[in-house]
XYZ file of C-alpha atoms in Angstrom:
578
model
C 100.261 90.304 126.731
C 103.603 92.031 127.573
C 105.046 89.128 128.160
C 103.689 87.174 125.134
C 105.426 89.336 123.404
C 109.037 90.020 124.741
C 109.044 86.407 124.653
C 108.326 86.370 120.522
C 110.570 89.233 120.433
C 113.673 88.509 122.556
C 113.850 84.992 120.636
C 116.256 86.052 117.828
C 118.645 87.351 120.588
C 119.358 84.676 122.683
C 122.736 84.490 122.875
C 122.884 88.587 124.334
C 120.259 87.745 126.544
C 122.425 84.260 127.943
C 125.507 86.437 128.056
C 123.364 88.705 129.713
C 122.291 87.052 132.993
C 125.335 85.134 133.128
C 127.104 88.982 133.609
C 124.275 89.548 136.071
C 125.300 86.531 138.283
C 128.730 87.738 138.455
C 128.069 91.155 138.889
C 125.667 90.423 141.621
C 127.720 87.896 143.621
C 130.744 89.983 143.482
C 128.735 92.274 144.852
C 127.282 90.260 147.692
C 130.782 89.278 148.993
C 132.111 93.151 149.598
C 129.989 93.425 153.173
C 131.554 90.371 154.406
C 134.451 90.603 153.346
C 134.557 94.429 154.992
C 133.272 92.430 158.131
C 136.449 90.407 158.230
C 138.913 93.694 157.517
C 137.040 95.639 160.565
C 137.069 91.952 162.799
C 140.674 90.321 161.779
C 142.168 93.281 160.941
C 141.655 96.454 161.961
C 140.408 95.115 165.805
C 142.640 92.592 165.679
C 145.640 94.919 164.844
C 146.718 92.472 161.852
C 148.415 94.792 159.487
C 148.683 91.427 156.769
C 144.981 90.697 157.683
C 144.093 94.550 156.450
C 146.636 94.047 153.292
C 145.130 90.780 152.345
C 141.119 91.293 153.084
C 141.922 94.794 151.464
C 143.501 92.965 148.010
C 140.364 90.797 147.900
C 138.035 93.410 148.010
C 139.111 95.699 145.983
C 139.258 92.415 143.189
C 135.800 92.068 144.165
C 134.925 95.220 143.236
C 136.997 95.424 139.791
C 134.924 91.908 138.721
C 131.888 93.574 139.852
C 132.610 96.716 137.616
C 133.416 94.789 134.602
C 130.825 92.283 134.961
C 128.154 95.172 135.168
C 129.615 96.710 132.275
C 129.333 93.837 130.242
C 125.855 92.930 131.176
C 124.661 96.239 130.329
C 126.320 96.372 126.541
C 124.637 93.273 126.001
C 121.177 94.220 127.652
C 121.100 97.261 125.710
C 122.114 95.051 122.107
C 119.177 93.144 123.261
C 116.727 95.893 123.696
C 117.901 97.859 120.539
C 117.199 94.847 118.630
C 113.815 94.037 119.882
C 112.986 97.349 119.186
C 114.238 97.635 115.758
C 112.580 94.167 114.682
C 109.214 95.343 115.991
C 109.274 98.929 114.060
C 109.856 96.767 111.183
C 106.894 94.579 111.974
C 104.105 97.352 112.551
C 106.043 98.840 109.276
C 105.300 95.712 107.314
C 102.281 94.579 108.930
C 100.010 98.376 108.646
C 101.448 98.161 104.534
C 99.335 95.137 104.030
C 95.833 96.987 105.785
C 93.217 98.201 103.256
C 91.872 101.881 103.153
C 89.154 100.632 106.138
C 91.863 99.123 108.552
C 93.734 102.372 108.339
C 90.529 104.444 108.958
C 89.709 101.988 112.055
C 92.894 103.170 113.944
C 93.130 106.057 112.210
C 97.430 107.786 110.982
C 98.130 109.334 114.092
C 97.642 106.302 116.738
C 99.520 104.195 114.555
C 101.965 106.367 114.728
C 102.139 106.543 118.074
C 101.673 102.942 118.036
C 105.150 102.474 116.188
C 107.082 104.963 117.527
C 106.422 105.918 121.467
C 104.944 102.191 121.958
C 107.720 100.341 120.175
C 109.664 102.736 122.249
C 107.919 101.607 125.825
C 108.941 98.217 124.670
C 112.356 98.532 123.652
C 113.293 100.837 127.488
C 111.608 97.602 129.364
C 113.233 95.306 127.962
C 116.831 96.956 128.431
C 115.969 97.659 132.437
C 114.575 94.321 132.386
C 117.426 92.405 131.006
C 119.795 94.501 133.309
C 117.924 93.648 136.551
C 116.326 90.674 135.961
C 118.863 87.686 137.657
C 120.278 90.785 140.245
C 117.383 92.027 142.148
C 116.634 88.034 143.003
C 119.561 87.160 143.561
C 120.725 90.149 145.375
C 117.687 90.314 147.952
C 117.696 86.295 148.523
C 121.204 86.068 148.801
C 121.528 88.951 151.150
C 118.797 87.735 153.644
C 120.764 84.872 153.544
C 124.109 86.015 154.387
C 122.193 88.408 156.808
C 120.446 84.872 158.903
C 124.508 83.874 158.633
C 125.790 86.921 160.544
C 122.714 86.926 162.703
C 119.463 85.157 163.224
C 117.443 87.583 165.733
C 118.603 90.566 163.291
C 117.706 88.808 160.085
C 113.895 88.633 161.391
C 114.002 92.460 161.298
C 114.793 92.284 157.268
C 112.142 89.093 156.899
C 109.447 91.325 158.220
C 110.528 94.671 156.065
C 110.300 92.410 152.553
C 106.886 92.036 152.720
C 105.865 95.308 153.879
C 107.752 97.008 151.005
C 106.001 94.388 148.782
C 102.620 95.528 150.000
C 103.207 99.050 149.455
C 105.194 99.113 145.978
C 101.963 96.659 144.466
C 98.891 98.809 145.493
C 101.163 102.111 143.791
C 101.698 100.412 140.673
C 98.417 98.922 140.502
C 97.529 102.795 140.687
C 99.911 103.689 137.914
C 98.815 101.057 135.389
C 95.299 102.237 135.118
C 96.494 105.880 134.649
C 98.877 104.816 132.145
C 96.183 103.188 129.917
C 94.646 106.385 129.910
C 97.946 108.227 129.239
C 98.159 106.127 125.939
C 94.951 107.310 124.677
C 95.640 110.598 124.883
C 98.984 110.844 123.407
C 96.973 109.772 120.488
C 94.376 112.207 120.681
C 97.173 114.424 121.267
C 98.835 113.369 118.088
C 95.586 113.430 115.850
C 94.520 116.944 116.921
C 98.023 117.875 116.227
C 97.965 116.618 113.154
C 94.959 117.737 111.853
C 95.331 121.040 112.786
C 98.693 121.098 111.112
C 97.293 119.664 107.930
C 94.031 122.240 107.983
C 95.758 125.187 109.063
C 94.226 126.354 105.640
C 90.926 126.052 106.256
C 91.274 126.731 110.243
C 92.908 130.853 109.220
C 90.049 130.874 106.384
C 86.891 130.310 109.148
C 88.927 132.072 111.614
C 88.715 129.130 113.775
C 92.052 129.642 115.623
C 91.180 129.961 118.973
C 88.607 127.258 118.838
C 91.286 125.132 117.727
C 93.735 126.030 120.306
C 90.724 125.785 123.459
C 90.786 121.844 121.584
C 94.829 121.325 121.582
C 94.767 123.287 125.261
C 92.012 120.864 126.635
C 93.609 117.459 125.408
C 97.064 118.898 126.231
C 95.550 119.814 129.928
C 94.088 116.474 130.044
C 97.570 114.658 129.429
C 99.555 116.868 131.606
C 97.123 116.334 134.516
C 97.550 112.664 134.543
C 101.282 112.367 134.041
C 101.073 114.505 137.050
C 98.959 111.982 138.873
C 101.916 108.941 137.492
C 104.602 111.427 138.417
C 103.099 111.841 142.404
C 102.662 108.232 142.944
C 106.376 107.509 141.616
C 107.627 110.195 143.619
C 105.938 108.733 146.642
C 106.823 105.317 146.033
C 110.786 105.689 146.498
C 110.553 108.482 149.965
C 108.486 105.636 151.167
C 110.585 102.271 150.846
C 113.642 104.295 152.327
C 111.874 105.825 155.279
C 110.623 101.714 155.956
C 114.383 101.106 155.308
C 114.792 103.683 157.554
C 112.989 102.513 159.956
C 113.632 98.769 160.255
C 117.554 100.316 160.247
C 116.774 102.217 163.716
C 115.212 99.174 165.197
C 118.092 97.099 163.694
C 121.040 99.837 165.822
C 118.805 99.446 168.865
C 118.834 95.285 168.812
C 122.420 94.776 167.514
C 123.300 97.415 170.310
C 122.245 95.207 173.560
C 123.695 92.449 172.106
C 127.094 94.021 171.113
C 127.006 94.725 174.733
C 126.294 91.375 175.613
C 129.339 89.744 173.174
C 126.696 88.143 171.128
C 127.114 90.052 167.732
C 130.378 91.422 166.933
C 131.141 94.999 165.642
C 132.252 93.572 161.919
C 129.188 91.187 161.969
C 126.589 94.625 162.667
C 128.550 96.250 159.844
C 128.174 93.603 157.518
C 124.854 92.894 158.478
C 123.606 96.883 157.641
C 125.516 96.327 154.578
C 123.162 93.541 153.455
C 120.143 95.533 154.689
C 121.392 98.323 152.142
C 121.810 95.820 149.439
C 118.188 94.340 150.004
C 116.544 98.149 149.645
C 118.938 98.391 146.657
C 117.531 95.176 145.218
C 113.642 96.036 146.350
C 113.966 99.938 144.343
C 115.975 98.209 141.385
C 112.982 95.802 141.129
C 110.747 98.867 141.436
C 112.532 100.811 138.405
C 111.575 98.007 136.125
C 108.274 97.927 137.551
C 107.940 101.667 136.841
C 107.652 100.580 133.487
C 105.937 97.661 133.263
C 102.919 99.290 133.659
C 103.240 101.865 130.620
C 105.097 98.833 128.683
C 101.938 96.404 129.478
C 99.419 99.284 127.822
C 102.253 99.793 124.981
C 101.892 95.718 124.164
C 98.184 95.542 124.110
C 98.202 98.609 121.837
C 100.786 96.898 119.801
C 98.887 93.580 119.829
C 96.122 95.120 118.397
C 97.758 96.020 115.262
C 99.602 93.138 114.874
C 97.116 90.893 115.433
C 94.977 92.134 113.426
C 94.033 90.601 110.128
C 94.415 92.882 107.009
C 90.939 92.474 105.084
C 93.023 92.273 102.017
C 94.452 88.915 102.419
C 97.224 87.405 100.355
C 97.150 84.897 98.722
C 98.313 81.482 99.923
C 99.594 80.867 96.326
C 99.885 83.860 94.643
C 99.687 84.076 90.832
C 102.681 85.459 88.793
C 101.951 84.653 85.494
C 100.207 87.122 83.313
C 97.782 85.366 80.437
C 96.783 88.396 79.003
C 98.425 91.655 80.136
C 96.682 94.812 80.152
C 93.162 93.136 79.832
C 90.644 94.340 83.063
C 87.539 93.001 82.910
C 85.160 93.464 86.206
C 82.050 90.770 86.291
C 79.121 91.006 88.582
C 81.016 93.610 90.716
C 79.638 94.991 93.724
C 80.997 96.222 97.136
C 79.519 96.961 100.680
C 81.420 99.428 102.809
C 82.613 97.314 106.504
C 79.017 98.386 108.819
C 76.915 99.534 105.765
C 73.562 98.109 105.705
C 73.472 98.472 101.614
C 75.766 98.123 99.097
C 77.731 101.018 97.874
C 78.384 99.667 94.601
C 76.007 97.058 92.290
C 76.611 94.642 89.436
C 79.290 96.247 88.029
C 80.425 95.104 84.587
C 83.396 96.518 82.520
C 85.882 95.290 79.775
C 88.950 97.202 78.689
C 91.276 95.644 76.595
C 94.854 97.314 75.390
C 94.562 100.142 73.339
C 91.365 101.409 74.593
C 89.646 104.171 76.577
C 87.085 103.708 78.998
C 86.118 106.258 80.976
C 83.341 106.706 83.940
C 81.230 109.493 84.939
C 79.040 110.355 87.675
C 77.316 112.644 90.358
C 79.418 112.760 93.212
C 79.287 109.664 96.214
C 77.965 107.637 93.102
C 81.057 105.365 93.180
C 83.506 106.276 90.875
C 86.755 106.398 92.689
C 85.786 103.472 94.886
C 85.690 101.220 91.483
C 89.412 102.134 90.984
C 90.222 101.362 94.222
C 88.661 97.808 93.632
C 90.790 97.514 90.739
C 93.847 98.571 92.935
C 92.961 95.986 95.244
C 92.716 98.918 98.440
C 89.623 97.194 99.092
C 88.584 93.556 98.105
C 84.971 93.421 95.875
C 81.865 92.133 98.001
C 80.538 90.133 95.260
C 82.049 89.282 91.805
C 85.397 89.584 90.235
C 87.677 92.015 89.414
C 90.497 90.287 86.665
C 93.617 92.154 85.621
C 95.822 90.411 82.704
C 93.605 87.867 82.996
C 93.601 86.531 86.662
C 91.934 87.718 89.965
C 93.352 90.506 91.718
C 92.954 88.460 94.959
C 95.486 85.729 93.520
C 97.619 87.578 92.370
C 101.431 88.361 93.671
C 101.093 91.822 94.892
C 104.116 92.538 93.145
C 103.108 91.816 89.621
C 99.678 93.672 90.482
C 101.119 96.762 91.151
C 103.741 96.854 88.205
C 100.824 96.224 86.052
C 98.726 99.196 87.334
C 99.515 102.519 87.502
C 97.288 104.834 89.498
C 97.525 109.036 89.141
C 95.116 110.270 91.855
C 93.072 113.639 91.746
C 94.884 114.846 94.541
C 98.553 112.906 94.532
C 101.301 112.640 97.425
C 104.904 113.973 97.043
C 107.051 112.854 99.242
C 110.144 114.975 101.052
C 113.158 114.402 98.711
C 113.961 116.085 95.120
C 112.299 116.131 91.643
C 113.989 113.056 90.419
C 113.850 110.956 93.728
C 109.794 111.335 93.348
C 109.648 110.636 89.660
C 111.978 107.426 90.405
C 109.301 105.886 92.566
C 107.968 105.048 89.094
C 111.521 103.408 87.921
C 114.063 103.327 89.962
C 116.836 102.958 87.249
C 115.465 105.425 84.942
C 118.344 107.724 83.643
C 117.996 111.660 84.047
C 117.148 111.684 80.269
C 114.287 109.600 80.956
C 113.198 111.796 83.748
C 113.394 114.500 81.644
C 111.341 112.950 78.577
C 108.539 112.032 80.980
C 108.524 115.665 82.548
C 108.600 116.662 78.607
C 105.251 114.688 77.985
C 103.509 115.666 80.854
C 104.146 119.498 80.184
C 106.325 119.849 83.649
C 109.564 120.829 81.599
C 109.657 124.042 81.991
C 108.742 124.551 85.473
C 110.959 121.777 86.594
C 113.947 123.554 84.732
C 113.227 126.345 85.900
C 113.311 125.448 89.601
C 116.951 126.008 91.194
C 118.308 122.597 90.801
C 116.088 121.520 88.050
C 115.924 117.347 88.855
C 117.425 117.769 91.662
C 115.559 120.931 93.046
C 113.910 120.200 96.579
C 110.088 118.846 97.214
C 108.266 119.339 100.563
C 106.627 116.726 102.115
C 103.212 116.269 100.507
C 104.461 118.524 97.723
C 103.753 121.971 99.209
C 106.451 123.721 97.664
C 104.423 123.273 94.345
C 100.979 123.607 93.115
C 97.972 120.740 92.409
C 98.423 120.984 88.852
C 102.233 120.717 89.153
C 102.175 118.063 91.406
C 99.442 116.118 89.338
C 102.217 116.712 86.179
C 104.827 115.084 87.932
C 102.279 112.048 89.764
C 101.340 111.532 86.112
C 105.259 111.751 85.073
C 106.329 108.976 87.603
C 103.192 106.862 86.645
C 104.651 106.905 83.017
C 108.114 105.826 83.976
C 106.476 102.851 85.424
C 104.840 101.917 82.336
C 101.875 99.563 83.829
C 99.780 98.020 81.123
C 96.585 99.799 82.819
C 96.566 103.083 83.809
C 94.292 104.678 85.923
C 93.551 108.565 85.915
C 91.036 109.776 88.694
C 90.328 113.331 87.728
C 94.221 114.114 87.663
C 93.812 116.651 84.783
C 90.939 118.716 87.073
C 93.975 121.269 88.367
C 95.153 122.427 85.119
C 94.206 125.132 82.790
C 92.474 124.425 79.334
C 95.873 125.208 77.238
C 98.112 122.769 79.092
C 95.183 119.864 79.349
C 95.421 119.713 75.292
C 98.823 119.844 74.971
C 98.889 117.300 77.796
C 96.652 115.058 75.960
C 98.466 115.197 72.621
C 101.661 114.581 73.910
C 100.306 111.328 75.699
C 98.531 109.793 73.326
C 101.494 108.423 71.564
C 102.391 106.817 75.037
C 98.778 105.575 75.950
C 98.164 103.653 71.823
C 98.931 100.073 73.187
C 97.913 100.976 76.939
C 94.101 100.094 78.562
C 93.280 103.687 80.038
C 90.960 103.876 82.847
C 89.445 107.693 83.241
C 87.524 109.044 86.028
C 86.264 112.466 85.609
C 84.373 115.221 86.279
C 84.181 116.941 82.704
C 82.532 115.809 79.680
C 84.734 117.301 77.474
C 87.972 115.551 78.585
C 85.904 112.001 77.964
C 84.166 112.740 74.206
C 86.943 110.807 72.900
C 86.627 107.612 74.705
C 86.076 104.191 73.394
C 83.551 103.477 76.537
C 81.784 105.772 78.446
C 80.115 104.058 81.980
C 77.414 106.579 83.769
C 77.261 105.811 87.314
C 74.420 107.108 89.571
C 73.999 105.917 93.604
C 76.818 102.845 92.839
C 74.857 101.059 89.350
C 75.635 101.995 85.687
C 72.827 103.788 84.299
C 74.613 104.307 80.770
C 76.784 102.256 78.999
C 78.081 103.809 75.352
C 80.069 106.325 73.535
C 79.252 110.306 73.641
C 76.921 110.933 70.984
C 75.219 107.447 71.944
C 75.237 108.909 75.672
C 73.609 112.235 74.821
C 70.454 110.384 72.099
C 69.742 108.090 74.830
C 70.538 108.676 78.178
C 68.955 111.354 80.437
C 71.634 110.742 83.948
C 74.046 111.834 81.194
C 72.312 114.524 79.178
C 71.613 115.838 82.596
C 75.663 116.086 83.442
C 76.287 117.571 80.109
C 73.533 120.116 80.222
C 74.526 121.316 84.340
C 78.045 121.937 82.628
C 77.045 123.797 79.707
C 74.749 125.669 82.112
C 78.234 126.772 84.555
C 79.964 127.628 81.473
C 77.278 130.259 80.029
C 76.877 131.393 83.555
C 80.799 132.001 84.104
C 80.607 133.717 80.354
């Protein structure tokens, strides 16, 4: 899996990853040549008494060593150009990719592992593939090359190093084979992690108002403990691993003095030849725990690709369309025929033969009990889930053929409970149009009766929002979701509930002022209260996902008892409240 993907990923960047190991080679042969070379000075120079030998030997290796520098330098700026890359171009993909999910492929991995997904995964990715790149052509070549040049100086000596590869080998894979079960757990729980976190963040409301603090914090405390315990466990084993190959090195070095003594002794190894030949022992353990680093990661990295795989590979249930439809035969028409939907796992359908036409200039609204469908038919008509059975047509052509584009210019959703994102007044309300002047800011912010509380905020347009909009109220922040939805100006608009958080006073004048706006508009309204739907042109009653009434108010109340029901438990809470 990991490397199925590096190799997808590291495509685009060839020519950094070429320049790359062709550093590498340099860098590594360079290298390799200092130990004999120092063999030669001690040998033909410094023995030998030749003051030109020291000059010259001396010259070459200190060349060696400035090719080796740059070389090393090089390979690393492009390595880490590489990596950078790679990781950019996959935060784009998960980015791209989790836009096209529907409301169920979000809720399967749920907003805080995808998170993590994106971010510390991506991240896994991004570290391998910069140690990778950096040791993958010098390890090799420095641990086959040194053996080599180790059987050159001497053979008996070099069977010492042939015997201490595979040992290390031994050792270094059942560690690691440790570590990469642990760090599949690790994974998980930096997402539980993250969802607690988040959740208690979001409901720190509702935690303070059932006094559910230190219930909350035994939760965070017990996945926190959980987490630390087995980075602890990864932590051990790496510490272990590295003591370990050295004390081998170690070892094997002792038995290497001992050998290379008796036959110093015996003029069959000279001094130079023993120094060279520790030299390349040194460079083999430096090749074995630079081939370890990268495996220190390889394990999380491996768990980080199947997590990322996952996503990726997974197919959004709202497919596009192969040839998606631009053209618009009649805008602002929304007709639903035969509609029905079945939640992913449900045994029954949520919603049942659903029929509805709207044409421009028109009102339709839809009432209902609550669970009896009501918001899920907008989201049908927003395409966050794909209908079951039937059609759903907007300006005349199926919302699943249509560019995705053109769909969303030509609906305009204002939820019950709408999203403000971190930014100012007028950066929000431009998510509707992003070339709208401040005078058309403030003419939508007129209409929607958010003036005056915009003006008076320090800054006015340009006066701060929170994330989520908590630096204003629900009915503020459902003025200025319905303000931005107006800049759009979709030829359906959708309102779910979005008046329910504002006071009688500023509903009416709400409602005058955008009438005007709404004459050649279809207007789709979901809500709770009878009275803000008297008016409409269509009234659909909805009970356990079927229409149960179909008509206008007075129609509604002579004819239908779902409805007369609604009316009567509201007229009921308002003589109650009086």
């Amino acid at each position: 899996m990991l490397i199925r993907l590096l190799r997808t990923c590291v495509r685009p960047y060839r020519t950094a990853v070429a320049l790359t190991v062709a550093l590498q080679v340099v860098q590594t042969l360079a290298l390799l040549m200092l130990p004999t070379l120092n063999a030669q000075l001690i040998d033909r120079g410094l023995l030998a008494g030749s003051l030109e030998g020291i000059v010259w030997l001396g010259m070459a290796m200190l060349i060696a060593a400035v090719v080796q520098l740059l070389a090393r330098i090089g390979a690393e700026y492009f390595a880490a150009r590489a990596a950078t890359g790679v990781g950019h171009d996959l935060r784009s993909a998960m980015f791209r990719h989790v836009q096209r999910f529907s409301t169920h492929d979000m809720g399967r991995f749920g907003t805080s592992s995808l998170s993590t997904r994106t971010l510390n995964d991506v991240q896994q990715i991004q570290t391998v593939t910069g140690d990778g790149l950096s040791s993958i052509v010098t390890a090799p070549i420095m641990c086959v090359v040194s053996v080599v040049l180790a059987l050159h100086q001497d053979v008996p000596l070099s069977l010492v190093v042939i015997v201490l590869i595979p040992v290390t080998t031994v050792v270094v894979a059942v560690i690691l084979t440790r570590m990469s079960r642990l760090y599949d757990r690790i994974q998980v729980g930096m997402d539980n992690m993250n969802r607690l976190f988040r959740e208690q963040i979001s409901g720190v409301r509702v935690v303070r108002a059932f006094v559910r603090d230190a219930h909350e914090q035994e939760r965070f405390d017990a996945v926190n403990t959980e987490l630390f315990l087995l980075n602890r466990r990864v932590r051990r084993l790496a510490a272990n691993m590295f003591p370990l190959v050295w004390l081998l090195g170690n070892g094997f070095t002792v038995v290497v003095a001992w050998i290379a003594a008796k036959r110093i002794s015996s003029g069959a190894l000279e001094v130079g030849a023993l120094s060279a030949f520790l030299g390349y022992i040194v460079l083999v353990l430096t090749s074995m725990v630079i081939a370890m680093y990268v495996m220190l990661t390889v394990p999380r990295a491996a768990a980080a690709a199947r997590r990322i795989r996952e996503v990726l590979d997974t197919e959004p249930e709202v497919a596009l369309s192969s040839r998606p439809v631009v053209a618009r035969p009649r805008p602002g028409d929304l007709d639903l025929h035969g509609v029905g939907f079945r939640y992913p796992g449900a045994e029954e359908p949520f919603l049942q033969d659903i029929d509805l036409v709207a044409r421009p200039g028109q009102t339709v609204a839809v009432i209902g009990g609550t669970g009896s469908g009501k918001t899920t038919l907008l989201n049908l008509v927003l395409r966050l889930f794909d209908a079951t059975s039937g059609t759903v047509l907007v300006d005349g052509v199926d919302v699943r053929d249509m560019d995705p584009d053109v769909h969303s210019r030509s609906v305009g959703l204002v939820p019950q409970q709408p999203y403000l994102f971190a930014g100012t007044v007028a950066s929000n309300l431009r998510w509707g149009n992003e070339n709208a002047s401040d005078a058309d800011l403030w003419h939508a912010l007129e209409i929607t009766q958010a003036h005056d509380f915009v003006a008076a905020m320090p800054g006015g347009l340009r006066a701060e929002i929170t994330q989520g909009g908590s630096n204003v109220s629900g009915g503020q922040r459902q003025r200025l979701a319905l303000a931005r939805t107006l800049l759009r100006r979709p030829g359906i608009y959708l309102f779910d509930d979005c008046f329910s958080g504002l006071d009688a006073s500023t509903d009416r004048a709400l409602r005058s002022a955008l009438a005007p706006q709404l004459a050649d508009a279809t207007v789709v309204i979901v809500a709770q209260r009878v009275g803000s739907i008297e008016n409409a042109d269509l009234i659909l009653v909805l009970e356990e996902g079927r229409v149960v009434g179909r008509g206008k108010h007075r129609q509604l109340l002579a004819d239908n008892e779902t409805y007369r029901e609604i009316v009567r438990s509201q007229l009921n809470d308002v003589e109650e409240a009086a």
